[in-house]
């Protein structure tokens, strides 16, 4: 099923974010030729951009793969734990700020400087990537008392 994509979805609506056919094929672990075949066979829903190129929504990739597409951050950082998400709230005082980020099913809280919030232009609805680099990870069980 083809529809025409007349404009890009709002940054805050991650499910309607459009991926190129190549990005969608990579996220699904299939070749571009397979994606084209799936399109012809009606196995995948695509939209066409103004240049008549196939575009696939993030929601469609999630439907077919059972997981969100892996974000390409374009970063040269060594940290491997990067979660793409959307800023839900920013609470800043004179020096520090608490930024809440919705990353898939998770809600992350980051405490950063107010200067960083201003430099990055962070506000609710802005797409971001949370990079997590820690020297320790704590694990707990929520289903029963500790021994």
PDB file of C-alpha atoms in Angstrom:
ATOM      1  CA  UNK A   1       0.000   0.000   0.000  1.00  0.00           C
ATOM      2  CA  UNK A   2       1.492   3.318  -1.079  1.00  0.00           C
ATOM      3  CA  UNK A   3       0.656   6.773   0.204  1.00  0.00           C
ATOM      4  CA  UNK A   4       2.367  10.078  -0.465  1.00  0.00           C
ATOM      5  CA  UNK A   5       4.445  11.607   2.324  1.00  0.00           C
ATOM      6  CA  UNK A   6       3.919  15.318   1.937  1.00  0.00           C
ATOM      7  CA  UNK A   7       5.918  16.440   4.963  1.00  0.00           C
ATOM      8  CA  UNK A   8       8.079  14.985   7.692  1.00  0.00           C
ATOM      9  CA  UNK A   9       6.315  14.072  10.930  1.00  0.00           C
ATOM     10  CA  UNK A  10       6.926  16.142  14.046  1.00  0.00           C
ATOM     11  CA  UNK A  11      10.088  15.205  15.935  1.00  0.00           C
ATOM     12  CA  UNK A  12       8.034  14.299  18.996  1.00  0.00           C
ATOM     13  CA  UNK A  13       6.121  11.550  17.190  1.00  0.00           C
ATOM     14  CA  UNK A  14       8.771   8.839  17.033  1.00  0.00           C
ATOM     15  CA  UNK A  15       6.380   6.226  15.611  1.00  0.00           C
ATOM     16  CA  UNK A  16       5.704   8.374  12.549  1.00  0.00           C
ATOM     17  CA  UNK A  17       9.402   9.165  11.990  1.00  0.00           C
ATOM     18  CA  UNK A  18      10.269   8.263   8.417  1.00  0.00           C
ATOM     19  CA  UNK A  19      13.211   6.067   7.499  1.00  0.00           C
ATOM     20  CA  UNK A  20      14.637   5.707   4.012  1.00  0.00           C
ATOM     21  CA  UNK A  21      14.165   2.312   2.391  1.00  0.00           C
ATOM     22  CA  UNK A  22      17.851   1.554   3.012  1.00  0.00           C
ATOM     23  CA  UNK A  23      17.617   2.504   6.699  1.00  0.00           C
ATOM     24  CA  UNK A  24      14.466   0.411   7.119  1.00  0.00           C
ATOM     25  CA  UNK A  25      16.041  -2.587   5.362  1.00  0.00           C
ATOM     26  CA  UNK A  26      19.105  -2.328   7.617  1.00  0.00           C
ATOM     27  CA  UNK A  27      16.912  -2.071  10.737  1.00  0.00           C
ATOM     28  CA  UNK A  28      14.978  -5.165   9.620  1.00  0.00           C
ATOM     29  CA  UNK A  29      18.126  -7.127   8.717  1.00  0.00           C
ATOM     30  CA  UNK A  30      17.063  -7.575   5.096  1.00  0.00           C
ATOM     31  CA  UNK A  31      18.427  -6.392   1.764  1.00  0.00           C
ATOM     32  CA  UNK A  32      17.027  -3.402  -0.070  1.00  0.00           C
ATOM     33  CA  UNK A  33      15.878  -5.782  -2.829  1.00  0.00           C
ATOM     34  CA  UNK A  34      13.915  -7.803  -0.247  1.00  0.00           C
ATOM     35  CA  UNK A  35      12.275  -4.620   1.056  1.00  0.00           C
ATOM     36  CA  UNK A  36      11.254  -3.685  -2.503  1.00  0.00           C
ATOM     37  CA  UNK A  37       9.848  -7.198  -3.034  1.00  0.00           C
ATOM     38  CA  UNK A  38       7.938  -6.995   0.270  1.00  0.00           C
ATOM     39  CA  UNK A  39       6.516  -3.671  -0.917  1.00  0.00           C
ATOM     40  CA  UNK A  40       5.350  -5.164  -4.223  1.00  0.00           C
ATOM     41  CA  UNK A  41       3.848  -8.138  -2.351  1.00  0.00           C
ATOM     42  CA  UNK A  42       2.081  -5.900   0.199  1.00  0.00           C
ATOM     43  CA  UNK A  43       4.059  -7.261   3.179  1.00  0.00           C
ATOM     44  CA  UNK A  44       5.317  -3.814   4.219  1.00  0.00           C
ATOM     45  CA  UNK A  45       3.545  -0.452   4.245  1.00  0.00           C
ATOM     46  CA  UNK A  46       5.569   2.296   2.596  1.00  0.00           C
ATOM     47  CA  UNK A  47       4.952   5.906   1.710  1.00  0.00           C
ATOM     48  CA  UNK A  48       6.532   7.812  -1.146  1.00  0.00           C
ATOM     49  CA  UNK A  49       8.296  11.139  -0.714  1.00  0.00           C
ATOM     50  CA  UNK A  50       8.113  13.996  -3.219  1.00  0.00           C
ATOM     51  CA  UNK A  51      10.922  12.377  -5.223  1.00  0.00           C
ATOM     52  CA  UNK A  52       8.904   9.101  -5.309  1.00  0.00           C
ATOM     53  CA  UNK A  53      11.385   7.307  -3.008  1.00  0.00           C
ATOM     54  CA  UNK A  54      10.142   4.619  -0.645  1.00  0.00           C
ATOM     55  CA  UNK A  55       9.963   5.719   2.998  1.00  0.00           C
ATOM     56  CA  UNK A  56       8.987   3.512   5.938  1.00  0.00           C
ATOM     57  CA  UNK A  57       7.660   4.703   9.296  1.00  0.00           C
ATOM     58  CA  UNK A  58       9.436   3.656  12.485  1.00  0.00           C
ATOM     59  CA  UNK A  59       6.121   2.125  13.579  1.00  0.00           C
ATOM     60  CA  UNK A  60       6.163  -0.175  10.545  1.00  0.00           C
ATOM     61  CA  UNK A  61       9.727  -1.289  11.316  1.00  0.00           C
ATOM     62  CA  UNK A  62       8.657  -1.975  14.916  1.00  0.00           C
ATOM     63  CA  UNK A  63       5.617  -3.942  13.684  1.00  0.00           C
ATOM     64  CA  UNK A  64       7.719  -6.170  11.459  1.00  0.00           C
ATOM     65  CA  UNK A  65      10.731  -6.626  13.734  1.00  0.00           C
ATOM     66  CA  UNK A  66       9.136  -6.475  17.161  1.00  0.00           C
ATOM     67  CA  UNK A  67      11.644  -3.799  18.238  1.00  0.00           C
ATOM     68  CA  UNK A  68      12.371  -0.144  17.450  1.00  0.00           C
ATOM     69  CA  UNK A  69      14.972   0.628  14.779  1.00  0.00           C
ATOM     70  CA  UNK A  70      18.487   0.985  16.143  1.00  0.00           C
ATOM     71  CA  UNK A  71      19.429   4.650  16.008  1.00  0.00           C
ATOM     72  CA  UNK A  72      22.479   5.819  14.114  1.00  0.00           C
ATOM     73  CA  UNK A  73      23.869   8.498  16.396  1.00  0.00           C
ATOM     74  CA  UNK A  74      26.671   9.668  14.138  1.00  0.00           C
ATOM     75  CA  UNK A  75      28.805   9.835  17.264  1.00  0.00           C
ATOM     76  CA  UNK A  76      32.433   8.777  17.549  1.00  0.00           C
ATOM     77  CA  UNK A  77      32.072   8.000  21.253  1.00  0.00           C
ATOM     78  CA  UNK A  78      33.170   4.626  22.575  1.00  0.00           C
ATOM     79  CA  UNK A  79      30.064   4.319  24.751  1.00  0.00           C
ATOM     80  CA  UNK A  80      27.860   1.581  23.340  1.00  0.00           C
ATOM     81  CA  UNK A  81      24.782   2.267  25.437  1.00  0.00           C
ATOM     82  CA  UNK A  82      22.985   4.919  23.419  1.00  0.00           C
ATOM     83  CA  UNK A  83      19.225   5.290  23.630  1.00  0.00           C
ATOM     84  CA  UNK A  84      17.387   7.576  21.256  1.00  0.00           C
ATOM     85  CA  UNK A  85      14.400   9.309  22.740  1.00  0.00           C
ATOM     86  CA  UNK A  86      12.354  12.446  23.141  1.00  0.00           C
ATOM     87  CA  UNK A  87      12.670  15.054  25.887  1.00  0.00           C
ATOM     88  CA  UNK A  88       9.511  14.935  28.030  1.00  0.00           C
ATOM     89  CA  UNK A  89      10.411  17.654  30.560  1.00  0.00           C
ATOM     90  CA  UNK A  90      13.164  20.035  31.612  1.00  0.00           C
ATOM     91  CA  UNK A  91      13.311  21.467  35.140  1.00  0.00           C
ATOM     92  CA  UNK A  92      16.167  23.938  35.536  1.00  0.00           C
ATOM     93  CA  UNK A  93      17.373  26.090  38.397  1.00  0.00           C
ATOM     94  CA  UNK A  94      20.255  28.571  38.381  1.00  0.00           C
ATOM     95  CA  UNK A  95      22.995  25.947  37.860  1.00  0.00           C
ATOM     96  CA  UNK A  96      21.595  22.440  37.223  1.00  0.00           C
ATOM     97  CA  UNK A  97      18.720  20.888  35.275  1.00  0.00           C
ATOM     98  CA  UNK A  98      16.746  17.650  35.443  1.00  0.00           C
ATOM     99  CA  UNK A  99      15.913  16.367  31.953  1.00  0.00           C
ATOM    100  CA  UNK A 100      13.411  13.499  31.531  1.00  0.00           C
ATOM    101  CA  UNK A 101      13.768  11.507  28.322  1.00  0.00           C
ATOM    102  CA  UNK A 102      11.296   8.950  26.963  1.00  0.00           C
ATOM    103  CA  UNK A 103      13.392   6.282  25.232  1.00  0.00           C
ATOM    104  CA  UNK A 104      11.126   3.513  23.965  1.00  0.00           C
ATOM    105  CA  UNK A 105       9.389   1.991  26.982  1.00  0.00           C
ATOM    106  CA  UNK A 106      11.871   3.640  29.371  1.00  0.00           C
ATOM    107  CA  UNK A 107      11.859   7.002  31.128  1.00  0.00           C
ATOM    108  CA  UNK A 108      15.381   8.264  31.817  1.00  0.00           C
ATOM    109  CA  UNK A 109      16.339  11.094  34.145  1.00  0.00           C
ATOM    110  CA  UNK A 110      19.542  13.023  33.460  1.00  0.00           C
ATOM    111  CA  UNK A 111      20.984  15.724  35.687  1.00  0.00           C
ATOM    112  CA  UNK A 112      23.056  18.106  33.556  1.00  0.00           C
ATOM    113  CA  UNK A 113      24.113  21.737  33.762  1.00  0.00           C
ATOM    114  CA  UNK A 114      21.746  24.521  32.821  1.00  0.00           C
ATOM    115  CA  UNK A 115      24.416  25.682  30.343  1.00  0.00           C
ATOM    116  CA  UNK A 116      24.229  22.282  28.585  1.00  0.00           C
ATOM    117  CA  UNK A 117      20.416  22.552  28.351  1.00  0.00           C
ATOM    118  CA  UNK A 118      20.757  25.980  26.746  1.00  0.00           C
ATOM    119  CA  UNK A 119      23.608  24.979  24.396  1.00  0.00           C
ATOM    120  CA  UNK A 120      21.686  21.908  23.191  1.00  0.00           C
ATOM    121  CA  UNK A 121      18.378  23.779  22.959  1.00  0.00           C
ATOM    122  CA  UNK A 122      16.633  21.108  25.034  1.00  0.00           C
ATOM    123  CA  UNK A 123      12.875  21.437  25.455  1.00  0.00           C
ATOM    124  CA  UNK A 124       9.920  19.041  25.545  1.00  0.00           C
ATOM    125  CA  UNK A 125       9.457  17.285  22.186  1.00  0.00           C
ATOM    126  CA  UNK A 126      13.099  17.553  21.058  1.00  0.00           C
ATOM    127  CA  UNK A 127      14.711  14.308  19.816  1.00  0.00           C
ATOM    128  CA  UNK A 128      17.896  13.397  21.677  1.00  0.00           C
ATOM    129  CA  UNK A 129      20.294  10.509  22.232  1.00  0.00           C
ATOM    130  CA  UNK A 130      21.136   9.566  25.820  1.00  0.00           C
ATOM    131  CA  UNK A 131      24.639   8.112  26.031  1.00  0.00           C
ATOM    132  CA  UNK A 132      25.206   6.038  29.147  1.00  0.00           C
ATOM    133  CA  UNK A 133      28.757   5.386  30.311  1.00  0.00           C
ATOM    134  CA  UNK A 134      29.192   4.098  33.834  1.00  0.00           C
ATOM    135  CA  UNK A 135      31.836   2.297  35.832  1.00  0.00           C
ATOM    136  CA  UNK A 136      29.257   0.313  37.770  1.00  0.00           C
ATOM    137  CA  UNK A 137      25.748  -0.974  37.289  1.00  0.00           C
ATOM    138  CA  UNK A 138      23.436  -1.841  40.178  1.00  0.00           C
ATOM    139  CA  UNK A 139      20.957  -4.692  39.799  1.00  0.00           C
ATOM    140  CA  UNK A 140      17.976  -5.352  42.039  1.00  0.00           C
ATOM    141  CA  UNK A 141      14.993  -7.676  42.171  1.00  0.00           C
ATOM    142  CA  UNK A 142      11.639  -6.033  42.573  1.00  0.00           C
ATOM    143  CA  UNK A 143       9.667  -9.258  43.007  1.00  0.00           C
ATOM    144  CA  UNK A 144      10.612 -10.145  46.582  1.00  0.00           C
ATOM    145  CA  UNK A 145      12.530  -9.282  49.710  1.00  0.00           C
ATOM    146  CA  UNK A 146      16.302  -9.247  49.729  1.00  0.00           C
ATOM    147  CA  UNK A 147      18.040 -12.005  51.702  1.00  0.00           C
TER     148      UNK A 147
END
